[in-house]
Short mmCIF file of C-alpha atoms and ligand atoms in Angstrom, two decimals:
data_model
loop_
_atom_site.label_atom_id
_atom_site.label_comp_id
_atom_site.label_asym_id
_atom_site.label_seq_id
_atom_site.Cartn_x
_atom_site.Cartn_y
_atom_site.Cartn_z
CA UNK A 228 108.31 118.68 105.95
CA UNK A 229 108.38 116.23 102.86
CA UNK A 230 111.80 114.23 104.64
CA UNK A 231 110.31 111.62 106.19
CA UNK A 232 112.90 110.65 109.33
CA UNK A 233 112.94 107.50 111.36
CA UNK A 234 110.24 108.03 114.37
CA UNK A 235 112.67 107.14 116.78
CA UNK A 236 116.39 107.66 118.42
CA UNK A 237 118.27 105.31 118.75
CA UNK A 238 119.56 104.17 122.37
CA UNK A 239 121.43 100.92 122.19
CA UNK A 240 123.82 99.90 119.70
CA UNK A 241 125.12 96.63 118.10
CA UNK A 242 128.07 96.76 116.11
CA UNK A 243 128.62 95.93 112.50
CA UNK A 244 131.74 93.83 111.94
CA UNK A 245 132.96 94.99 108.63
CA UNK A 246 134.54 92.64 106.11
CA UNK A 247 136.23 92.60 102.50
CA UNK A 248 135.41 90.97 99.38
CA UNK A 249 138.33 88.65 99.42
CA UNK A 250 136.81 87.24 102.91
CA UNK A 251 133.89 87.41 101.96
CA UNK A 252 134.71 85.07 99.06
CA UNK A 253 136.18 82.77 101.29
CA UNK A 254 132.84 82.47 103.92
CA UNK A 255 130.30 82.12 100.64
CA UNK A 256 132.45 79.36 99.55
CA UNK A 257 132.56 78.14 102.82
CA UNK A 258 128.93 78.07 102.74
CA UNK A 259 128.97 76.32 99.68
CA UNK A 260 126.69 79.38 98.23
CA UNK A 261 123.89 78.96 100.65
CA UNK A 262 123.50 82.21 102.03
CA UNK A 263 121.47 80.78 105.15
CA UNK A 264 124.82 78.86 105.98
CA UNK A 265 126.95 81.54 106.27
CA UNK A 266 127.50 83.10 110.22
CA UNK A 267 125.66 86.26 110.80
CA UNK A 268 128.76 88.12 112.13
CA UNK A 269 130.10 88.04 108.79
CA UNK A 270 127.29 89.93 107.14
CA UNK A 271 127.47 94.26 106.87
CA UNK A 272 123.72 94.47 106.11
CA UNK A 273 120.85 91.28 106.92
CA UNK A 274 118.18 91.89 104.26
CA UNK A 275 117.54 88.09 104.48
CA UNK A 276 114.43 88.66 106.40
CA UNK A 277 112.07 90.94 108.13
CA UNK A 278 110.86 88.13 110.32
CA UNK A 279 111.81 88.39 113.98
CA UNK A 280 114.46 90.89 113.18
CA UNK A 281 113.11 93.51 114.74
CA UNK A 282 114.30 96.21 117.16
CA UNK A 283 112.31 96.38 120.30
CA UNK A 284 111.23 99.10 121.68
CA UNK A 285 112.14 100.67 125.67
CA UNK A 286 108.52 100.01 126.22
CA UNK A 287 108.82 96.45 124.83
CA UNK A 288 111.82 95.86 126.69
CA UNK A 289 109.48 97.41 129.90
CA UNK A 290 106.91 94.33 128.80
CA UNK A 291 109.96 91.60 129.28
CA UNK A 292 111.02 92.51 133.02
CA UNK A 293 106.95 92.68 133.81
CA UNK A 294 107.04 89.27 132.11
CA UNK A 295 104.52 87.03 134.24
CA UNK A 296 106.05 83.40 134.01
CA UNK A 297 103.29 81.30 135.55
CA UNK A 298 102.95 77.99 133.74
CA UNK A 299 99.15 78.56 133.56
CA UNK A 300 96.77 82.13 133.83
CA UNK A 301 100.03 84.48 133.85
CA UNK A 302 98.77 88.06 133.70
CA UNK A 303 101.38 88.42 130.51
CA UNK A 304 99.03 85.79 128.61
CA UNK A 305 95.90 87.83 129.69
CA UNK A 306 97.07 91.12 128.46
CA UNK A 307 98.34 89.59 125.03
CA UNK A 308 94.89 87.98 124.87
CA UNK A 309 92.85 91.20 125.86
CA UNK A 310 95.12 92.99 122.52
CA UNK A 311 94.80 90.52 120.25
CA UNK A 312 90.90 90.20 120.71
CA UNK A 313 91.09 93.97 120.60
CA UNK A 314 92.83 93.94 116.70
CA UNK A 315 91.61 91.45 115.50
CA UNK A 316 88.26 90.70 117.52
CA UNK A 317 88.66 87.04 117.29
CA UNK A 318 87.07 85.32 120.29
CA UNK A 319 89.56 82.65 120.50
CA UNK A 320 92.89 83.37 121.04
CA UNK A 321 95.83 80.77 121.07
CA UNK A 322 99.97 81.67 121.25
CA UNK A 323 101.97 79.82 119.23
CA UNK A 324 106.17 79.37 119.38
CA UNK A 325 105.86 81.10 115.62
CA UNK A 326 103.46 81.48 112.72
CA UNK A 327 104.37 78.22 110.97
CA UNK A 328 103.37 76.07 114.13
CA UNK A 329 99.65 77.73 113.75
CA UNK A 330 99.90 76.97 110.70
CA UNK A 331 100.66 73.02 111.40
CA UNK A 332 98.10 73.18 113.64
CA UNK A 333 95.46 74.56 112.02
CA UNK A 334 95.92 72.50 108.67
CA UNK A 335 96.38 69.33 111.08
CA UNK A 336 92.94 69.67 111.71
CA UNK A 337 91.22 71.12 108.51
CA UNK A 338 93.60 69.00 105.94
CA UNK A 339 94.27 65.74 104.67
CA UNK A 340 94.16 63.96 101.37
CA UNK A 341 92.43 65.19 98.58
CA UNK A 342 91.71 68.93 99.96
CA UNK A 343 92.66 71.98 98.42
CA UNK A 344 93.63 74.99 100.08
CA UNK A 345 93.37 78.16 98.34
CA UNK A 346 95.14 81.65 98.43
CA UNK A 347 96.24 84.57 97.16
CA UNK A 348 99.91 83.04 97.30
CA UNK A 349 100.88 80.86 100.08
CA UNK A 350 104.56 81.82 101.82
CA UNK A 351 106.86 78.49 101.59
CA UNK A 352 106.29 77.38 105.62
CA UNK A 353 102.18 77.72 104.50
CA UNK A 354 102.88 75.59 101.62
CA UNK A 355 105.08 73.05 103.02
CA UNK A 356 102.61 72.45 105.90
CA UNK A 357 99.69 71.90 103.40
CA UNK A 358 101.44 69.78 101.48
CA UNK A 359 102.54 67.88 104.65
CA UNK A 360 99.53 67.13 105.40
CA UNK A 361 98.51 65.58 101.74
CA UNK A 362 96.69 68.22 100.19
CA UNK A 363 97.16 71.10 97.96
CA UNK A 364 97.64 73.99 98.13
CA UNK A 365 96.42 76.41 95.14
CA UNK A 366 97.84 80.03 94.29
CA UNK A 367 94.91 81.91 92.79
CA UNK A 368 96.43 85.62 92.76
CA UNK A 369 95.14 88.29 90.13
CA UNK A 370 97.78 88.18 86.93
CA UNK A 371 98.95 91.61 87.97
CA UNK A 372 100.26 90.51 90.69
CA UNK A 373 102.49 87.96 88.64
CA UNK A 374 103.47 90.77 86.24
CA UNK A 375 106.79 92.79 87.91
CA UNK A 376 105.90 95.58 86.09
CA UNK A 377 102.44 96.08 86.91
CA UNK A 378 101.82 99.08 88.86
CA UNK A 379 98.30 97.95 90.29
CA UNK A 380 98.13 99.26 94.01
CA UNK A 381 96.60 96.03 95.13
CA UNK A 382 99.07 93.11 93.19
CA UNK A 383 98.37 90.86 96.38
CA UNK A 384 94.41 90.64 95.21
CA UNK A 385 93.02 87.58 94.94
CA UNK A 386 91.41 86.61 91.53
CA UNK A 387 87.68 86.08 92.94
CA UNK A 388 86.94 84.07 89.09
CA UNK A 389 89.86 81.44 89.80
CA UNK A 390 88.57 80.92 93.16
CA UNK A 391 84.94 80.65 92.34
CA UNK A 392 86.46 78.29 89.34
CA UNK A 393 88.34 76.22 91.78
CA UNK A 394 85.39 75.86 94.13
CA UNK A 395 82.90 74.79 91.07
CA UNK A 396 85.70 72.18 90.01
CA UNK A 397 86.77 70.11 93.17
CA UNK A 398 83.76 70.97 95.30
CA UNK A 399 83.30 73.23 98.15
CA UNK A 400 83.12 70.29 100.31
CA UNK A 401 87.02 69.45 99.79
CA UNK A 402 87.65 72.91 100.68
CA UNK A 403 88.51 73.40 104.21
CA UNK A 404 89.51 76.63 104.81
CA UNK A 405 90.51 79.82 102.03
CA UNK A 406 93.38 81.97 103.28
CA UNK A 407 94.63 85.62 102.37
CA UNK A 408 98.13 86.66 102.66
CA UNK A 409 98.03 90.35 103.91
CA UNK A 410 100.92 91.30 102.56
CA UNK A 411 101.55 88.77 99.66
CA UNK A 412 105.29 87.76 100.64
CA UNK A 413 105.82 85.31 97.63
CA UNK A 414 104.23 87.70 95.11
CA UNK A 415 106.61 90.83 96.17
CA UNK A 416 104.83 92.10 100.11
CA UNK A 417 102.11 93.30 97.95
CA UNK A 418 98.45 94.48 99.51
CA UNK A 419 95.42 92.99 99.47
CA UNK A 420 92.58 95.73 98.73
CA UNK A 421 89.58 95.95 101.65
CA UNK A 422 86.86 95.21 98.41
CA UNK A 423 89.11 92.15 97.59
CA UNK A 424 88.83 90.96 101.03
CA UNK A 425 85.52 91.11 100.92
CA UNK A 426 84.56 90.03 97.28
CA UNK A 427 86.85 87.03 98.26
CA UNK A 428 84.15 86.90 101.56
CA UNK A 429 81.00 86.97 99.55
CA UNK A 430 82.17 83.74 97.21
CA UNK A 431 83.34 81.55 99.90
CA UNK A 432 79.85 82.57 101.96
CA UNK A 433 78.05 81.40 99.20
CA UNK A 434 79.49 77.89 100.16
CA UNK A 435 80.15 78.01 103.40
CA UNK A 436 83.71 77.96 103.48
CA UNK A 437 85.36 79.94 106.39
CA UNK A 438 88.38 82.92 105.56
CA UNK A 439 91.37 82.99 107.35
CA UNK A 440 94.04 85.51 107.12
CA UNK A 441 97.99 84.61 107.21
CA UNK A 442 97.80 87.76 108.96
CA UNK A 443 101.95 88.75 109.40
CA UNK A 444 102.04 92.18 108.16
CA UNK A 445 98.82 93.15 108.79
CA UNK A 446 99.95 96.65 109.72
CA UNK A 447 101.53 97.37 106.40
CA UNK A 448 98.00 96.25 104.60
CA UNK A 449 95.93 98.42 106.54
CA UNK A 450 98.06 101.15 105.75
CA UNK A 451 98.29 100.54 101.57
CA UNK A 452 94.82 100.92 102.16
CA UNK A 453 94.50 103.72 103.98
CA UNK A 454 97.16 105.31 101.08
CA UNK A 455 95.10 103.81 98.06
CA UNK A 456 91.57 102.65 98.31
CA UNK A 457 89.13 104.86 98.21
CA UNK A 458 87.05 105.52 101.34
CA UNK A 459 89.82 104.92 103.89
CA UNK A 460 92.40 108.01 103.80
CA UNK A 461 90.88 109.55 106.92
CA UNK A 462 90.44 106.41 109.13
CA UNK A 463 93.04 105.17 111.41
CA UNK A 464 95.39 102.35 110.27
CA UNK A 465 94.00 99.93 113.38
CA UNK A 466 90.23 100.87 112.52
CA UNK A 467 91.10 99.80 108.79
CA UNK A 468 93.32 96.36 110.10
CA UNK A 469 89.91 95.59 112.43
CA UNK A 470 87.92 95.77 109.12
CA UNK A 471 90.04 93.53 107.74
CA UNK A 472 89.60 91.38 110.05
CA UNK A 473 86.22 91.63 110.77
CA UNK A 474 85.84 90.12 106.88
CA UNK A 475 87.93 86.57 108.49
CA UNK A 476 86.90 83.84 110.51
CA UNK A 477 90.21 83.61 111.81
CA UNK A 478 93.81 84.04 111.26
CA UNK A 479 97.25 82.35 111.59
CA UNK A 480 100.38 85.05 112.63
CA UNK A 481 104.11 84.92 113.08
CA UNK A 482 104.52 87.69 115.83
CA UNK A 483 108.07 88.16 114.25
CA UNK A 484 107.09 90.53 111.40
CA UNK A 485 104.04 92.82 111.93
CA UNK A 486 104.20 92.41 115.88
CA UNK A 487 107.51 93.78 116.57
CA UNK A 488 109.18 90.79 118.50
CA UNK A 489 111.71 88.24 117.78
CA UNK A 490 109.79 85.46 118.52
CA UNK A 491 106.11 84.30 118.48
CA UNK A 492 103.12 83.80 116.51
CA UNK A 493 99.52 82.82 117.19
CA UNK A 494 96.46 81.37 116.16
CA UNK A 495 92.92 83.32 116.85
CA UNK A 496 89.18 82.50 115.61
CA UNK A 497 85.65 82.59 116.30
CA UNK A 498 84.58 78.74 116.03
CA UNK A 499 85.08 77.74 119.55
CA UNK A 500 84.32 73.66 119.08
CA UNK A 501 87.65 74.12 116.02
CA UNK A 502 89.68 76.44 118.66
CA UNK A 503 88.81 73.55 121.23
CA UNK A 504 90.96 71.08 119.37
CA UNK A 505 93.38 73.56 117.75
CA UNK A 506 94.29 73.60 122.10
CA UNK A 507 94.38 69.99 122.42
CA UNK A 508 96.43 69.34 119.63
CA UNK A 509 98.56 73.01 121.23
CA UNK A 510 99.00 71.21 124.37
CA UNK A 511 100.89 67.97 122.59
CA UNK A 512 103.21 69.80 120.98
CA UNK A 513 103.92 73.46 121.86
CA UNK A 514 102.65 73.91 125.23
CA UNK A 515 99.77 74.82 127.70
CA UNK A 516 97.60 77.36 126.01
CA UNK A 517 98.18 80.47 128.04
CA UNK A 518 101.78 80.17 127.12
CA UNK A 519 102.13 78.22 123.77
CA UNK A 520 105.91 77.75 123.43
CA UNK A 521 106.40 81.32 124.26
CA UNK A 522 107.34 82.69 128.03
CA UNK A 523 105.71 85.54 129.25
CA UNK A 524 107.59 88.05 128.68
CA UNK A 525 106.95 87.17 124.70
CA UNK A 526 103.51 87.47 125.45
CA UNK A 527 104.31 91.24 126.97
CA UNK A 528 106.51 92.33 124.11
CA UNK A 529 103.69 90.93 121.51
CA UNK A 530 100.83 92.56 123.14
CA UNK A 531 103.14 95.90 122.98
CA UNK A 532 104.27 95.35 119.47
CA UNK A 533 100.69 94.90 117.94
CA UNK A 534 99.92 98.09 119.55
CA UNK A 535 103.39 100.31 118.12
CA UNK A 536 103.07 98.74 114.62
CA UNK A 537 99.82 100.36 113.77
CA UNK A 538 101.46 104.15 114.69
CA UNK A 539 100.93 106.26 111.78
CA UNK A 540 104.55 107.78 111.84
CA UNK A 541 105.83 104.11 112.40
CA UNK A 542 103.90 102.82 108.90
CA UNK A 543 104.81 106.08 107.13
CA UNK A 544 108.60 105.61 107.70
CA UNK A 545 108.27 102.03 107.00
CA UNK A 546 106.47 101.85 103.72
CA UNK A 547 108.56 104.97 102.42
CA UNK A 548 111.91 103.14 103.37
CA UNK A 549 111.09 100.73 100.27
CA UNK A 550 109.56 103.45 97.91
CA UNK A 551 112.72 105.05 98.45
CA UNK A 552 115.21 102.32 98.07
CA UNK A 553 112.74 101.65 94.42
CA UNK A 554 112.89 105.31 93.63
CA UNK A 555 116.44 105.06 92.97
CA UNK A 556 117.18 101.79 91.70
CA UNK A 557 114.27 102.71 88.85
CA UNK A 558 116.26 105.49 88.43
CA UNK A 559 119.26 103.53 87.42
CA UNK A 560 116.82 101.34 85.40
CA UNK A 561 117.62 98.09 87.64
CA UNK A 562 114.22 95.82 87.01
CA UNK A 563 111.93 95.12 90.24
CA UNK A 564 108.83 94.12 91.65
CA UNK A 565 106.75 97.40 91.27
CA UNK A 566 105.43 99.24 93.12
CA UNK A 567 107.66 98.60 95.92
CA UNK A 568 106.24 96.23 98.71
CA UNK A 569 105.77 97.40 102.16
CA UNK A 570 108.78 94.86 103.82
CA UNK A 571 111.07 94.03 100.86
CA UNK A 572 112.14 95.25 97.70
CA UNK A 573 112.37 91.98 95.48
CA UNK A 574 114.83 92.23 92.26
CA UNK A 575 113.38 90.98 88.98
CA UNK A 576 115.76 88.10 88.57
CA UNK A 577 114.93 87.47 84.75
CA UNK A 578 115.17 90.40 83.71
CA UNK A 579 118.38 91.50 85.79
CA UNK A 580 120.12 88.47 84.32
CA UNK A 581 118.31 87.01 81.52
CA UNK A 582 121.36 85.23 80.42
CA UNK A 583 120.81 82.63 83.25
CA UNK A 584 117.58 80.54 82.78
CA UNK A 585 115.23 79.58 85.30
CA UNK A 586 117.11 75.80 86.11
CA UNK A 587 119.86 77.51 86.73
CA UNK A 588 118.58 79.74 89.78
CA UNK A 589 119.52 83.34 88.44
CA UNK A 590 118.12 84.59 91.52
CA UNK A 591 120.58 82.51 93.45
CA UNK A 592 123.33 83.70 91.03
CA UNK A 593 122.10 87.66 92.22
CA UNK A 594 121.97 87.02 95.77
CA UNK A 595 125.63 85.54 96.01
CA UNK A 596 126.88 88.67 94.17
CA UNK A 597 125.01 91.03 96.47
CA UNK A 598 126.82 89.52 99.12
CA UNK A 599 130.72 89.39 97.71
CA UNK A 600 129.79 93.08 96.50
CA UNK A 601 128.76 94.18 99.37
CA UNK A 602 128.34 92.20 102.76
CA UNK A 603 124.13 92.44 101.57
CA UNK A 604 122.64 89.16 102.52
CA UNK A 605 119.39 88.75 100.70
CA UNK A 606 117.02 85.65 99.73
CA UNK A 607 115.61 83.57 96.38
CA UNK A 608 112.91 83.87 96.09
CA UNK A 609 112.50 81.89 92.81
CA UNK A 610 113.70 78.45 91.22
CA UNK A 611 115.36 77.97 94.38
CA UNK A 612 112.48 78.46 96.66
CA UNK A 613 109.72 76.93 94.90
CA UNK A 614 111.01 75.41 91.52
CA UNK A 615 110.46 71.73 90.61
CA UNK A 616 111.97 68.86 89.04
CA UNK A 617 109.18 66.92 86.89
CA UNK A 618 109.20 63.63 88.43
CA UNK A 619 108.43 61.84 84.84
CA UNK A 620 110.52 63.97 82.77
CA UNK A 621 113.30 65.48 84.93
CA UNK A 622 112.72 69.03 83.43
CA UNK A 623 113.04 71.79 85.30
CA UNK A 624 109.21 73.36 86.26
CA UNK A 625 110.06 76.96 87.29
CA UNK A 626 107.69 79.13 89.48
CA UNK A 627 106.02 82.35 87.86
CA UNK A 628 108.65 84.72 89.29
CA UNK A 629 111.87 85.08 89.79
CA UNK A 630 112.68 87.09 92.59
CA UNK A 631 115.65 88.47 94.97
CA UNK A 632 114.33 89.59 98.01
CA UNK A 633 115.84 92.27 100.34
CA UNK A 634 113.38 92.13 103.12
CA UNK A 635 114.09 95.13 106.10
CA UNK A 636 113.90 94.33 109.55
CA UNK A 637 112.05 97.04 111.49
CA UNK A 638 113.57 99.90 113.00
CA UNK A 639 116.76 98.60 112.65
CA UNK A 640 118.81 100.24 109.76
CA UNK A 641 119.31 103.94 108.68
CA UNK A 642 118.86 105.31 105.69
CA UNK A 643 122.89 106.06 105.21
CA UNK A 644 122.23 101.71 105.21
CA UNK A 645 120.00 101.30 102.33
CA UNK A 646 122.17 104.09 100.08
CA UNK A 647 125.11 101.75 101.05
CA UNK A 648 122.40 98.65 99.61
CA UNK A 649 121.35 100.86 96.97
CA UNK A 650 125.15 101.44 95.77
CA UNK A 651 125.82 97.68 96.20
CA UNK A 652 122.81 96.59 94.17
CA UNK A 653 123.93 99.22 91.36
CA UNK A 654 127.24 97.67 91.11
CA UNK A 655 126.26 94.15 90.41
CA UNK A 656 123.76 95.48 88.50
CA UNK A 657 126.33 97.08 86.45
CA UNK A 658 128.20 94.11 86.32
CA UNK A 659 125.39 91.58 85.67
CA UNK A 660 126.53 89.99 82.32
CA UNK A 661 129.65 87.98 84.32
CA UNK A 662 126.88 86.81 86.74
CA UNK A 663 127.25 82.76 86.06
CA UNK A 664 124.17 80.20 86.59
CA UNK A 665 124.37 77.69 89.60
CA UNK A 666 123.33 73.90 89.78
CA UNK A 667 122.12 72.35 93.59
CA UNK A 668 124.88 70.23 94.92
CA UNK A 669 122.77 68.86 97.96
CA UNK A 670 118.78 69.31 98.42
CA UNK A 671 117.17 67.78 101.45
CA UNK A 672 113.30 66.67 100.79
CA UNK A 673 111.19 69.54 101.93
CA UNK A 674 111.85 73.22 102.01
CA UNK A 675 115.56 73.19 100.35
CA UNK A 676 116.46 76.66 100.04
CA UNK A 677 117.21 76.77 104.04
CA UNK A 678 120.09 73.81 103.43
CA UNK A 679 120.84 73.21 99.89
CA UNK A 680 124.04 73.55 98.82
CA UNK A 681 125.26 74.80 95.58
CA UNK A 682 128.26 75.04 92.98
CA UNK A 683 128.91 77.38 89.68
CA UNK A 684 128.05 75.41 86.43
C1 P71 B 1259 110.04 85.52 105.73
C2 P71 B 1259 109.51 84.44 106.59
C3 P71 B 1259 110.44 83.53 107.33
C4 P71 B 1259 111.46 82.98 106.42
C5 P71 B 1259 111.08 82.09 105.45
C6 P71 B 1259 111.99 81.66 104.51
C7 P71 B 1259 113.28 82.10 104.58
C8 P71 B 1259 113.66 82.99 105.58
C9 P71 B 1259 112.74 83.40 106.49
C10 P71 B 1259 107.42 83.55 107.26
C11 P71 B 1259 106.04 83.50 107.03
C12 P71 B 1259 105.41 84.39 106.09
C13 P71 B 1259 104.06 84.25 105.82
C14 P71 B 1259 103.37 85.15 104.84
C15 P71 B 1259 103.93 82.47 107.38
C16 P71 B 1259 105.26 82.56 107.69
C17 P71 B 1259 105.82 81.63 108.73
N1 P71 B 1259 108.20 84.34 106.58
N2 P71 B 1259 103.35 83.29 106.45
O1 P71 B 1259 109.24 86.13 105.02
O2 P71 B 1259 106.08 85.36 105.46
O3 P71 B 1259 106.05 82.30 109.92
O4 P71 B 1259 108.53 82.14 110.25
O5 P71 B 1259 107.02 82.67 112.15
O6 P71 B 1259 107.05 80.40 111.20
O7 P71 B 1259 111.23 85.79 105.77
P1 P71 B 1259 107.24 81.85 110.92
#
């Protein structure tokens, strides 16, 4: 059959609280445009994020109840251990509250002044705790990946010439660590090819500095590659994401995208003496390590998740939820990130409303129509998100994209919900030249988009 259905039925229900425009009006203002400020209950359709928006599954929700909460050695840590070695077949193994907290950890102990961290793109949380920490980090993706239009099946690729560039000009030495974002979030959830991975491998062996992957959708990687790189059609999507692996030294996750759950993350490896301290520093701050911030019955529901989200049926409906949502808004000719990503479909800002400029956050200007439209909450991910103000000069230094991401939880909505999306993007689409640009009101020091306030110019 070509329909491809949801692989599952549906057996608990929450319900959507429906609003109108005029209310909706009211709550944005409210808000003062910051769509993070405005109460869930008065959104139709969540597209803010994929991350721990997930619906569980009965055998998840099995996991919870067996949920061993033993401050130390619980059984539930053992069996999340035992899956995550399986995956990923990292020795080390160490939970974590959420993704960002591995990542504070481990660039606690490989940062400081004067390194450089490199990647395909770092996600804002990755970048915020590099930065933290006093050193920098550097966004070497391939310059498909930072062209919406490209239809390269690997946009998320690293550009092996920058890196070996960057290495030759600031010395392997002040290099720490290299990670990989499998999907690239910031550059539109697009995949990382298995040769990439490795090419990336081969220069960073050739100075001896270790891999890691910011491993959070994973699943959706492995299965790009399965669809488009040659060589990996017939093997399995978890024999493909232990290849991938297999090419890392280690990885940092948030458990609330590719594992399924609503809350957790983790941080594995190989280098025990560097997993040693990653524990001590664990212990100070999130917890004992066979817990981490999380309670057991996290740990259950994790170990469970890793093992649903690498189902073939599962990835198939997932990744054709956004090809299908992109088939029709390229029918209507409304510009996005192609080809669609595997969590998200991101809007091309600029060229949706290139009547705004950069300084004056089009992508902000989208995402508060989406939502009066329609009840559609989505996120900047642009000017807003990782924009600039030059210190010296006070001009506006705008990222490389402009972006408006709808990002789908899993397994939550229908496909009768995205046509309602689709038919609410259309509309402001159609309606794009009133769209006005926005000035920030309020920004707080670090990581604004989550509490910045805004006004109309
Ligand atoms: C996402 C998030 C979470 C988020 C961020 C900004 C606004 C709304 C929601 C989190 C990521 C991520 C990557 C590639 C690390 C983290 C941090 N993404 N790396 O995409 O995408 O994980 O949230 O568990 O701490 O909506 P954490």
């Amino acid at each position: 059959m070509k329909t491809i259905i949801e692989p599952f039925r549906i057996k608990m229900v929450e319900p959507i609280r429906m609003t109108t425009v005029e209310e909706r009006r009211g709550f944005l203002e409210e808000a003062e445009h910051n769509l993070f400020l405005i109460a869930a209950e008065n959104v139709i359709i969540d597209l803010l994020t994929d991350s721990g928006t997930a619906a569980m599954s009965d055998a998840q929700w099995a996991g919870i109840m067996r949920g061993d909460e033993s401050y130390a050695g619980a059984r539930s840590f053992y069996r999340f251990q035992e899956k995550v070695q399986e995956i990923t077949g990292f020795t080390q193994v160490i939970p974590t509250h959420q993704g960002r907290a591995a990542e504070r950890i481990l660039f606690g102990l490989l940062g400081g002044p004067g390194r450089v961290i490199p990647s395909n793109t770092h996600f804002d949380t990755t970048r915020a705790n590099i930065e933290s920490q006093g050193s920098e980090a550097a966004d070497l993706v391939i310059a498909a990946g930072l062209d919406p239009g490209s239809l390269y099946p690997f946009k998320g690729n690293m550009d092996v010439g920058r890196l070996e560039e960057l290495i030759r000009r600031v010395g392997p030495g002040q290099i720490p660590v290299c990670m990989l974002t499998v999907t690239n979030n910031s550059g539109g959830g697009q995949p990382v090819s298995m040769d990439n991975i490795r090419r990336t491998r081969e220069v960073l062996n050739r100075h001896g500095i270790p891999l890691f992957l910011d491993a959070c959708r994973f699943a959706e990687n492995a299965y790009f590659i399965k669809r488009r790189e040659s060589g990996y059609g017939e093997r399995s999507c978890k024999d493909i994401a232990r290849e991938m692996f297999s090419c890392a030294d280690g990885c940092t996750m948030s458990a609330k995208k590719d594992a399924l759950v609503n809350i957790g993350g983790f941080l594995a490896m190989n280098d025990e003496e560097l997993a040693r301290r990653a524990r001590n520093v664990l212990i100070v701050t999130e917890g004992f390590p066979t817990y981490g911030g999380l309670a057991g019955r996290d740990l259950e529901a994790i170990a469970q998740g890793l093992e649903e989200v690498l189902h073939e049926d599962y990835l198939a409906y997932r990744i054709r939820t956004a090809e299908y949502v992109g088939e029709k808004l390229e029918a209507a000719g409304v510009p996005f990130v192609k080809p669609p990503g595997g969590h998200a479909i991101y809007l091309d800002a600029r060229a949706f409303a290139p009547h705004i400029p950069p300084r004056e956050f089009p992508g902000q200007a989208i995402a508060c129509a989406l939502y009066v439209e329609g009840g559609v909450r989505s996120c900047e991910i642009g000017s807003v998100m990782f924009g600039r103000t030059d210190p010296q000069t006070g001009t506006h230094l705008a990222p490389p994209l402009e972006l408006v991401r709808l990002a789908f939880p899993r397994r939550v909505y229908t496909q009768s919900h995205f046509d309602y999306v689709i038919e609410v993007i259309l509309k402001v689409h159609a309606g794009r030249s009133s769209l006005r640009g926005m000035r920030i009101t309020y920004e707080p020091p670090a990581l604004r988009h989550f509490t910045a306030r805004y006004g109309y110019r």
